[in-house]
XYZ file of C-alpha atoms in Angstrom:
659
model
C -0.021 0.056 0.044
C 1.355 3.366 -0.951
C -0.274 5.435 1.697
C 0.195 6.165 5.308
C -1.721 5.926 8.512
C -1.851 8.765 10.968
C -3.631 9.878 14.061
C -4.245 13.621 14.647
C -4.625 15.040 18.104
C -6.343 18.352 18.458
C -4.534 20.928 20.623
C -6.230 24.090 21.855
C -4.857 27.167 20.299
C -3.762 29.808 22.893
C -3.780 33.598 22.567
C -1.092 33.824 25.165
C 1.751 31.285 25.442
C 3.703 29.951 28.402
C 5.619 26.763 28.877
C 7.958 25.146 31.322
C 11.462 24.117 30.357
C 13.590 22.143 32.710
C 11.087 22.995 35.448
C 11.449 26.724 34.798
C 8.299 28.505 33.590
C 8.856 30.851 30.726
C 5.872 32.993 29.814
C 5.023 34.976 26.698
C 2.107 36.689 28.148
C -0.158 35.668 30.973
C -3.203 33.277 30.733
C -4.407 31.666 33.914
C -7.094 29.612 32.281
C -6.594 25.782 32.349
C -5.906 25.864 28.625
C -3.278 28.652 28.872
C -1.255 27.451 31.905
C 1.228 25.419 29.810
C 1.731 24.457 26.194
C 4.673 22.429 26.938
C 5.909 21.035 30.141
C 8.946 18.742 31.048
C 10.742 17.672 34.138
C 14.008 17.324 32.155
C 16.606 19.667 33.917
C 19.808 18.581 32.109
C 21.668 20.904 29.694
C 21.285 18.328 27.025
C 17.671 17.661 25.906
C 15.975 14.548 24.403
C 14.336 16.621 21.622
C 15.639 18.552 18.537
C 13.905 21.893 19.188
C 10.661 23.325 20.451
C 9.380 25.099 17.314
C 6.021 23.501 17.354
C 3.981 23.595 14.141
C 1.005 25.198 15.959
C 0.636 28.525 14.492
C -2.954 29.593 15.092
C -3.166 30.910 11.525
C -2.227 27.640 9.988
C -5.108 25.409 9.055
C -5.734 21.964 7.330
C -8.453 20.832 5.076
C -9.263 17.858 2.794
C -10.423 17.534 -0.687
C -12.482 14.564 -2.059
C -12.588 13.842 -5.801
C -15.140 12.319 -8.107
C -17.451 9.672 -6.525
C -19.299 8.922 -9.712
C -18.924 8.150 -13.272
C -19.195 4.327 -12.843
C -19.234 4.603 -9.023
C -17.722 1.742 -6.983
C -19.865 0.898 -3.959
C -18.570 1.696 -0.548
C -15.535 3.794 -1.388
C -16.914 7.232 -0.713
C -18.542 5.967 2.589
C -15.124 4.657 3.529
C -13.624 8.041 2.870
C -16.276 9.712 5.095
C -15.419 7.397 7.814
C -11.597 8.001 7.531
C -12.086 11.758 7.240
C -13.582 11.661 10.773
C -10.410 9.847 11.921
C -8.133 12.457 10.253
C -10.221 15.450 11.495
C -9.531 18.194 8.879
C -11.078 21.578 9.699
C -13.329 21.183 6.635
C -13.777 19.108 3.444
C -13.889 20.572 -0.063
C -15.169 18.670 -3.165
C -14.500 18.876 -6.956
C -17.890 17.474 -8.006
C -19.523 14.453 -9.508
C -21.163 13.560 -6.219
C -24.159 11.640 -7.633
C -24.397 9.547 -10.738
C -27.211 11.811 -12.226
C -28.280 9.309 -14.874
C -31.725 8.988 -13.307
C -34.747 8.812 -15.641
C -36.646 11.571 -13.729
C -36.473 14.141 -11.033
C -37.815 11.758 -8.352
C -35.019 9.229 -8.859
C -32.420 11.999 -9.082
C -33.667 13.401 -5.857
C -33.303 9.937 -4.233
C -29.617 9.956 -5.302
C -29.043 13.244 -3.515
C -30.899 11.852 -0.517
C -28.482 8.921 -0.390
C -25.469 11.161 -0.840
C -26.629 13.524 1.911
C -26.957 10.565 4.310
C -23.172 9.967 3.867
C -21.908 13.514 4.228
C -24.183 14.195 7.205
C -21.984 11.818 9.081
C -18.947 14.109 8.776
C -18.052 15.943 11.946
C -16.691 18.883 9.989
C -18.248 21.132 7.232
C -18.539 19.779 3.731
C -18.545 22.192 0.841
C -20.344 21.199 -2.439
C -19.192 21.813 -6.009
C -21.243 20.794 -9.096
C -19.828 18.383 -11.731
C -21.273 17.206 -14.903
C -22.966 14.147 -13.260
C -24.563 16.655 -10.797
C -25.870 19.013 -13.376
C -25.587 17.682 -16.961
C -25.307 20.549 -19.453
C -25.742 18.515 -22.612
C -29.084 16.954 -23.456
C -28.948 13.059 -23.142
C -31.928 10.914 -23.934
C -33.240 9.062 -20.931
C -31.726 11.494 -18.430
C -32.918 14.248 -16.196
C -32.955 17.533 -18.121
C -30.437 20.265 -17.269
C -33.034 22.524 -15.956
C -34.486 20.044 -13.509
C -31.026 19.031 -12.286
C -29.991 22.726 -11.764
C -33.311 23.395 -10.032
C -32.725 20.559 -7.645
C -29.257 21.654 -6.906
C -30.318 25.252 -6.214
C -33.202 24.044 -4.048
C -30.777 22.091 -1.888
C -27.680 24.214 -1.972
C -28.732 27.702 -3.042
C -26.145 28.449 -5.728
C -23.861 26.726 -8.201
C -20.920 29.035 -7.663
C -19.754 30.968 -4.540
C -16.769 31.871 -2.314
C -15.889 31.950 1.191
C -12.920 33.055 3.351
C -11.269 31.186 6.107
C -8.345 32.423 8.186
C -7.419 34.911 5.550
C -7.570 32.530 2.610
C -10.007 32.998 -0.214
C -11.811 29.822 -1.481
C -13.569 30.030 -4.803
C -15.977 27.471 -6.182
C -16.615 27.711 -9.917
C -19.375 25.948 -11.905
C -17.845 24.657 -15.201
C -21.055 23.439 -16.732
C -22.852 26.737 -16.564
C -25.496 26.519 -19.386
C -22.711 25.323 -21.794
C -20.603 22.210 -21.283
C -17.102 22.998 -19.972
C -17.792 26.714 -19.747
C -17.770 29.530 -17.176
C -20.631 31.819 -17.801
C -20.010 35.654 -18.321
C -22.173 36.085 -15.100
C -19.614 34.003 -13.019
C -16.681 35.869 -14.550
C -18.278 39.234 -13.699
C -19.269 37.974 -10.168
C -15.755 36.773 -9.368
C -14.142 39.796 -10.819
C -15.849 41.791 -8.134
C -15.019 39.192 -5.361
C -11.390 39.127 -6.235
C -11.263 42.965 -6.397
C -12.817 43.122 -2.875
C -10.349 40.578 -1.525
C -6.963 41.559 -2.736
C -5.427 41.065 0.708
C -6.227 37.354 0.668
C -3.127 35.424 1.941
C -3.867 32.771 -0.746
C -6.605 31.909 -3.171
C -7.866 28.449 -3.766
C -9.801 27.777 -6.916
C -12.027 24.735 -7.276
C -13.859 23.677 -10.506
C -14.897 20.262 -11.853
C -13.497 20.250 -15.365
C -9.713 20.899 -15.806
C -10.658 23.587 -18.434
C -6.948 24.444 -18.972
C -6.289 20.832 -20.219
C -9.592 20.333 -21.982
C -9.802 19.464 -25.754
C -13.036 21.482 -25.837
C -13.085 25.224 -26.164
C -13.348 26.916 -22.824
C -13.061 30.395 -21.447
C -10.791 29.574 -18.495
C -8.341 32.194 -19.656
C -10.946 34.926 -18.746
C -10.876 33.767 -15.182
C -7.128 33.285 -15.047
C -6.645 36.854 -16.138
C -8.324 37.852 -12.895
C -5.801 35.827 -10.906
C -2.600 36.807 -12.394
C -1.566 39.197 -9.633
C -2.178 36.981 -6.657
C -0.929 33.634 -5.144
C -3.296 30.845 -6.001
C -3.715 27.106 -6.563
C -6.280 25.339 -8.650
C -7.950 21.952 -8.058
C -10.146 20.021 -10.544
C -11.492 16.520 -11.043
C -13.422 14.915 -13.904
C -10.643 12.879 -15.597
C -10.249 10.231 -12.803
C -6.451 10.452 -13.244
C -4.162 12.402 -10.936
C -1.903 14.980 -12.596
C 0.099 18.019 -11.509
C 0.609 20.909 -13.827
C 2.901 23.934 -13.617
C 0.984 26.679 -15.336
C 1.460 30.427 -15.107
C 4.031 29.748 -12.437
C 1.259 28.264 -10.231
C 0.240 24.691 -9.376
C -2.791 23.227 -11.024
C -4.042 19.856 -9.924
C -6.378 17.228 -11.462
C -7.392 14.804 -8.704
C -7.967 11.135 -9.074
C -11.026 9.477 -7.514
C -12.790 8.978 -4.281
C -14.944 6.114 -5.524
C -15.441 7.099 -9.182
C -14.730 4.604 -11.956
C -11.117 3.783 -12.321
C -8.752 0.811 -13.407
C -6.853 1.634 -10.238
C -3.503 0.793 -11.885
C -1.624 2.547 -9.181
C 0.328 5.653 -8.352
C 2.449 5.737 -11.614
C -0.700 5.834 -13.640
C -2.382 8.393 -11.403
C -5.166 5.979 -10.712
C -5.979 5.482 -7.045
C -8.667 6.490 -4.455
C -7.481 9.254 -2.279
C -8.009 12.303 -0.117
C -5.919 15.380 -0.793
C -4.709 16.888 2.476
C -3.898 20.729 2.262
C -2.037 22.477 5.142
C -2.083 26.280 4.718
C 1.134 27.896 6.077
C 2.551 31.271 6.055
C 4.739 30.239 3.061
C 1.714 28.814 1.148
C -0.079 25.505 0.901
C 1.579 22.090 1.466
C -0.059 19.169 -0.135
C -0.152 15.484 0.621
C -2.215 12.756 -1.191
C -3.328 10.147 1.162
C -4.553 6.894 -0.448
C -7.717 5.569 1.224
C -6.164 2.093 1.514
C -3.306 3.627 3.572
C -5.510 5.232 6.288
C -5.777 2.692 8.958
C -7.788 2.580 12.167
C -6.042 2.224 15.591
C -7.277 -1.264 15.820
C -6.048 -2.351 12.356
C -4.342 -5.309 14.010
C -5.919 -6.770 17.207
C -4.102 -8.442 20.036
C -4.681 -11.834 18.496
C -2.824 -10.981 15.121
C 0.404 -12.384 16.340
C -1.222 -15.603 17.249
C -3.017 -16.079 13.900
C 0.008 -14.957 12.006
C 2.175 -17.535 13.667
C -0.497 -20.169 13.256
C -0.880 -19.629 9.566
C 2.840 -19.684 9.036
C 3.276 -22.796 11.113
C 0.466 -24.675 9.653
C 0.934 -24.148 5.906
C 3.543 -26.291 4.031
C 3.859 -27.572 0.552
C 6.017 -30.699 -0.369
C 6.937 -31.442 -3.927
C 7.905 -34.716 -5.666
C 8.555 -35.400 -9.339
C 8.503 -38.580 -11.439
C 9.958 -38.329 -14.965
C 10.521 -40.830 -17.696
C 14.250 -41.486 -18.147
C 15.772 -42.840 -21.226
C 19.510 -42.849 -22.239
C 20.308 -40.284 -19.577
C 17.607 -37.837 -20.688
C 14.346 -36.921 -18.806
C 11.052 -36.635 -20.542
C 7.446 -36.248 -19.629
C 6.171 -37.014 -16.162
C 4.248 -35.769 -13.194
C 4.941 -33.354 -10.410
C 3.045 -34.027 -7.149
C 2.323 -31.144 -4.867
C 1.193 -32.048 -1.372
C -0.498 -29.140 0.522
C -0.673 -29.432 4.267
C -2.995 -27.792 6.944
C -1.678 -28.363 10.526
C -3.895 -25.835 12.103
C -7.242 -26.161 13.880
C -8.843 -23.845 11.176
C -9.727 -24.415 7.511
C -7.160 -22.772 5.132
C -6.974 -22.287 1.348
C -4.112 -22.274 -1.063
C -4.013 -20.824 -4.531
C -1.262 -20.504 -7.003
C 0.171 -20.795 -10.435
C 3.223 -21.890 -12.321
C 5.369 -19.052 -13.806
C 6.233 -19.287 -17.434
C 8.903 -21.824 -18.159
C 11.151 -22.138 -21.270
C 11.634 -25.803 -20.462
C 8.269 -27.417 -19.823
C 4.550 -26.989 -19.921
C 2.378 -27.766 -16.901
C -1.276 -28.977 -16.843
C -3.098 -27.494 -14.879
C -1.186 -24.202 -14.672
C -3.316 -22.781 -11.881
C -4.201 -24.589 -8.672
C -6.781 -24.011 -5.844
C -6.926 -26.256 -2.750
C -9.196 -25.901 0.298
C -8.293 -27.892 3.342
C -10.132 -28.679 6.566
C -8.251 -28.675 9.867
C -5.496 -31.264 9.917
C -6.090 -32.307 6.282
C -3.697 -32.613 3.427
C -4.231 -32.988 -0.324
C -1.845 -33.996 -3.131
C -2.327 -32.518 -6.636
C -0.859 -34.195 -9.759
C 0.485 -31.795 -12.378
C 1.462 -33.192 -15.786
C 4.798 -32.042 -17.191
C 5.519 -31.872 -20.833
C 9.150 -30.893 -21.589
C 9.648 -28.732 -24.641
C 12.796 -30.809 -25.257
C 14.428 -33.659 -23.526
C 17.087 -32.619 -20.924
C 19.671 -34.270 -18.595
C 19.213 -34.521 -14.949
C 22.459 -32.538 -14.501
C 20.875 -29.502 -16.387
C 19.205 -28.276 -13.178
C 15.811 -27.376 -14.766
C 13.286 -25.870 -12.294
C 9.653 -25.021 -12.403
C 8.525 -22.143 -10.210
C 5.246 -22.085 -8.365
C 3.835 -18.810 -7.020
C 1.522 -19.556 -4.168
C -0.689 -17.834 -1.575
C -2.294 -19.308 1.512
C -4.891 -17.773 3.872
C -7.502 -18.865 6.468
C -10.738 -20.074 4.935
C -13.198 -19.513 7.738
C -15.422 -16.445 8.427
C -14.477 -14.270 11.376
C -10.721 -14.975 11.156
C -8.194 -12.285 10.113
C -7.640 -11.774 6.532
C -4.010 -12.706 6.590
C -2.425 -14.057 3.379
C 1.090 -15.419 3.021
C 2.764 -15.534 -0.394
C 5.783 -17.364 -1.568
C 7.661 -19.015 -4.385
C 8.394 -22.733 -4.506
C 11.192 -24.020 -6.897
C 10.479 -27.511 -8.150
C 13.652 -29.230 -9.624
C 12.737 -31.481 -12.466
C 14.746 -34.455 -11.259
C 13.830 -37.966 -10.282
C 14.360 -38.523 -6.578
C 12.870 -40.510 -3.790
C 9.217 -39.729 -3.092
C 8.349 -39.678 0.586
C 5.052 -41.521 0.348
C 5.025 -41.887 4.155
C 5.897 -39.333 6.755
C 6.884 -42.138 9.152
C 9.971 -44.364 9.044
C 9.509 -46.730 11.914
C 6.607 -47.195 14.377
C 5.821 -49.292 17.396
C 2.363 -50.387 18.469
C 0.462 -52.691 20.720
C -2.749 -54.624 19.525
C -2.922 -52.934 16.063
C -2.341 -49.624 14.168
C -4.026 -47.913 11.229
C -1.547 -46.606 8.692
C -2.113 -43.761 6.092
C 0.262 -42.605 3.440
C 1.132 -38.895 3.215
C -0.001 -38.764 -0.461
C -3.653 -39.304 -1.178
C -4.490 -42.394 -3.303
C -6.480 -40.426 -6.057
C -3.512 -38.941 -7.781
C -1.892 -42.173 -9.004
C -1.460 -45.880 -8.022
C 0.323 -46.595 -4.745
C 1.287 -50.242 -4.620
C 2.661 -51.773 -1.469
C 3.759 -55.010 0.141
C 4.040 -55.947 3.898
C 6.669 -58.599 3.648
C 9.584 -56.434 2.663
C 9.552 -57.448 -1.067
C 9.681 -54.724 -3.775
C 6.167 -53.718 -5.002
C 5.264 -53.907 -8.658
C 2.109 -53.334 -10.676
C 0.641 -56.604 -9.338
C 1.070 -55.713 -5.626
C -1.745 -54.491 -3.429
C -3.136 -51.110 -4.248
C -3.695 -48.525 -1.559
C -7.289 -47.255 -1.462
C -7.889 -46.818 2.385
C -5.994 -46.948 5.604
C -3.916 -50.145 6.089
C -4.533 -52.143 9.334
C -1.445 -53.667 10.708
C -1.536 -56.153 13.671
C 1.869 -57.790 13.534
C 5.536 -56.936 12.816
C 5.832 -55.830 9.215
C 8.026 -54.015 6.846
C 5.984 -52.000 4.409
C 7.418 -50.963 1.021
C 5.552 -48.890 -1.414
C 5.937 -47.253 -4.819
C 3.786 -44.614 -6.575
C 3.116 -45.355 -10.224
C 2.436 -42.285 -12.432
C -0.364 -42.231 -15.042
C 2.231 -43.233 -17.749
C 3.355 -46.218 -15.617
C 6.600 -44.583 -14.472
C 7.392 -45.750 -10.933
C 8.924 -43.906 -8.072
C 11.665 -45.290 -5.872
C 10.652 -47.520 -3.041
C 9.670 -46.010 0.231
C 9.852 -48.106 3.475
C 8.296 -48.073 6.898
C 8.774 -50.602 9.654
C 6.264 -51.688 12.263
C 7.089 -53.437 15.542
C 4.434 -54.871 17.856
C 5.272 -54.475 21.569
C 3.655 -55.660 24.783
C 2.269 -53.250 27.478
C 5.083 -52.589 29.839
C 6.660 -49.996 32.143
C 7.940 -46.817 30.472
C 6.561 -44.609 27.834
C 5.928 -44.430 23.978
C 8.178 -41.716 22.642
C 7.077 -40.155 19.306
C 9.783 -38.269 17.363
C 9.019 -35.532 14.878
C 11.421 -33.983 12.379
C 10.148 -30.706 11.033
C 11.705 -30.420 7.584
C 12.008 -26.909 6.016
C 9.155 -25.148 7.980
C 11.101 -22.688 10.125
C 8.150 -21.447 11.986
C 7.805 -24.823 13.674
C 11.141 -24.202 15.379
C 9.957 -21.402 17.639
C 6.960 -23.036 19.441
C 5.191 -26.203 20.168
C 3.236 -27.327 17.111
C -0.115 -29.144 17.200
C 1.281 -32.646 17.211
C -2.190 -34.206 16.787
C -2.187 -32.742 13.303
C 1.268 -34.286 12.360
C 2.561 -37.793 11.795
C 5.664 -38.809 13.897
C 8.836 -39.636 11.999
C 9.515 -42.618 14.374
C 8.039 -44.046 17.640
C 9.689 -46.406 20.139
C 9.223 -47.511 23.744
C 11.518 -45.788 26.378
C 12.191 -46.189 30.034
C 12.665 -42.582 30.893
C 12.393 -38.971 29.557
C 15.663 -38.135 27.842
C 15.613 -35.869 24.771
C 19.202 -36.387 23.935
C 18.814 -40.187 23.664
C 15.387 -40.001 21.885
C 16.365 -37.609 19.025
C 18.365 -38.103 15.994
C 19.680 -34.590 15.611
C 20.492 -31.642 17.735
C 17.914 -29.105 16.468
C 14.462 -28.594 14.893
C 12.559 -31.615 16.292
C 9.789 -32.363 18.531
C 9.112 -35.257 21.052
C 5.874 -36.507 22.560
C 5.962 -39.004 25.483
C 2.606 -40.810 25.927
C 1.374 -43.373 28.322
C 0.190 -43.396 31.992
C 1.353 -42.084 35.354
C 0.674 -43.905 38.673
C 0.218 -41.583 41.554
C 0.661 -42.713 45.108
C -2.028 -40.561 46.835
C -5.118 -38.363 46.257
C -5.014 -34.604 46.620
C -3.451 -31.468 45.032
C -0.345 -32.095 43.020
C 2.117 -29.391 41.782
C 4.136 -30.405 38.754
C 7.312 -28.572 38.059
C 8.407 -28.705 34.309
C 11.915 -27.694 33.308
C 12.560 -27.118 29.633
C 14.743 -25.482 26.997
C 13.313 -24.683 24.450
C 9.501 -25.360 25.288
C 7.210 -27.984 26.685
C 3.713 -28.871 27.738
C 2.350 -31.329 30.249
C -1.083 -32.884 29.979
C -2.676 -35.331 32.564
C -5.983 -36.901 31.825
C -6.264 -34.565 28.723
C -5.932 -31.441 30.889
C -3.089 -28.929 30.437
C -1.287 -28.830 33.723
C 1.932 -26.784 32.693
C 1.969 -24.828 29.481
C 5.360 -23.253 28.466
C 5.132 -23.657 24.663
C 7.241 -20.756 23.222
C 10.998 -20.917 22.643
C 12.925 -19.727 25.766
C 16.179 -20.344 27.647
C 16.185 -22.939 30.452
C 13.633 -22.359 33.160
C 11.061 -24.043 35.320
C 7.276 -23.445 35.181
C 4.776 -25.113 37.587
C 1.115 -25.949 37.503
C -1.323 -27.449 40.068
C -3.985 -30.099 39.571
C -6.140 -32.171 41.922
C -5.910 -35.878 41.147
C -6.974 -39.240 42.681
C -4.589 -41.899 43.636
C -3.931 -44.421 40.853
C -3.243 -44.508 37.079
C -3.914 -41.351 34.901
C -3.149 -40.767 31.234
C 0.035 -38.792 30.666
C 1.351 -36.778 27.781
C 4.611 -34.558 27.738
C 5.157 -32.561 24.672
C 8.637 -30.869 23.921
C 10.397 -29.088 21.007
C 13.986 -28.279 20.471
C 15.101 -25.336 18.279
C 18.874 -25.347 18.664
C 21.722 -25.325 21.177
C 21.019 -26.745 24.695
C 18.204 -29.213 25.153
C 16.714 -29.743 28.660
C 13.599 -31.540 29.744
C 12.843 -32.520 33.298
C 9.816 -33.243 35.485
C 9.289 -33.242 39.234
C 6.150 -32.972 41.379
C 5.191 -31.841 44.831
C 2.846 -34.436 46.395
C -0.262 -33.608 48.447
C 1.837 -34.329 51.532
C 4.147 -31.485 50.551
C 7.144 -33.548 49.562
C 8.846 -32.468 46.284
C 10.774 -35.059 44.269
C 11.409 -36.213 40.678
C 8.715 -38.277 39.013
C 9.920 -41.868 39.326
C 10.462 -43.830 36.121
C 8.701 -46.707 37.804
C 5.421 -44.678 37.778
C 5.205 -44.613 33.924
C 3.597 -47.336 31.844
C 1.915 -47.862 28.435
C -0.639 -50.219 27.122
C -3.697 -51.619 28.688
């Protein structure tokens, strides 16, 4: 967004000034009123001061006003109403317009009047004065079949607003509102010229003159008499503002500044600043040296609650939950790669629905079908999409050919923040092992249901359970596989053209219920956001699982950073009453007993202890301890204070798993 947000505070203007510097009151006149006792106070009494200077920009003769541009000419719903709301935030002293306030294409006077009623309902919400100026949609000079005639439109204007051209003075500045459709299109009537000749003559002492008209007559291809009015201005300082063309432009003319404003809701392609096509408010500050202008885009004016206190949570959650894995199968003959399939697996590891969309950038090496993708995922779900690859010419694996996928992901539920994350994903066109399963080795007692990470609808997944290499005659995966004995599962994905992937292997070991815990080990891959807080392990598949006798991250992990552990089973407590559990961790951990969170310290932190209290009965309770390690030191320890008041480490003999 090419705008800025701002908050303006109103400060009372004082006739006499006093202030305190370093505790010393310095007066420029005496004013004992509450407003006049101090404009600036500080307790700083050092020679050096924590500010640059005290020349406050609070001259009582300085003022600020805003200008809105065309609302109509193919109006876009809601934009002008948004401007009204934001003007009340910015709080200019008044608002000026450059016309085209209603569409004015009504069939009769009644419907035209209804358009004015609608518009008045909006500007009546402004807390500061609004000054009207007529554009060609407000009073149409040329006759158009099916529209309200000029006479009716002008009569309605004058009934509501009194006059089509006028002036006013504010703090020594003269503001002139012209009517550039006065009987003849793009024309200032002789009566107007004569009227303003007198007004300008009577106000030669004006500190500045602001001229407003709808049509930029100086840049119009039609004949106009703007020079007659400019001749009246030649000996004074002035600035001119117009609209109509829906394209912002600044002109240097007659050593003065002339502006054509863009839109405040009028029809526009909105191609951006460089095209002069944007919705905006023009902010004018009148100083002793002349006006200072700033164009504030509507999409850059933000409320004080633009981001709530939950935005950090949802931002982290979206970043943590979204991930895309890619795999490729290509035909290979005589060292050259040909057609094949790219498999994109989209993940959602959050408790909310999310949606992906994206497209493949143009490639000089291969065509992709489809080129655009949209994927909606429920919480905890994943989906694999197959994309056909047609090389323009065969290439070698060593040629390092890539496809680039531009993607966006956002929440897909009403009521959640409109956050969207974008990114590029480079997919190398090279055969490599496809991780059909997230798991490598698992233990179980009784039985286990196993799912592949890639959905079965994008190609044939063939598998065996006896350790043999699968082929096209092996079992085909269509639903979760039930395993109730030791097994070595081997699987291959066969693309639509019959090309197979390399073999992926998962081992299963049946164990008997025993003392100890089941330890699930999770490796995070490339998702960096998973390294700074506990993920939702229930939405992930463990890399490995095994039975352990004690809680020991160093022994239960395969690397020193970017992993998670979950210890599951039961804990046997010796007495009933209130227990306090003391959890030591570095980087983060969470303890759950009977499904209830007892200690929650999930964010990355240095070594520390956090405690939690829970009332429990004597006997066996379900137990789960979650832990994640980012990098450097890894520490995890658990003690408890018994209802009797004794504190001690949780005994390894109190842990068990199984029935």
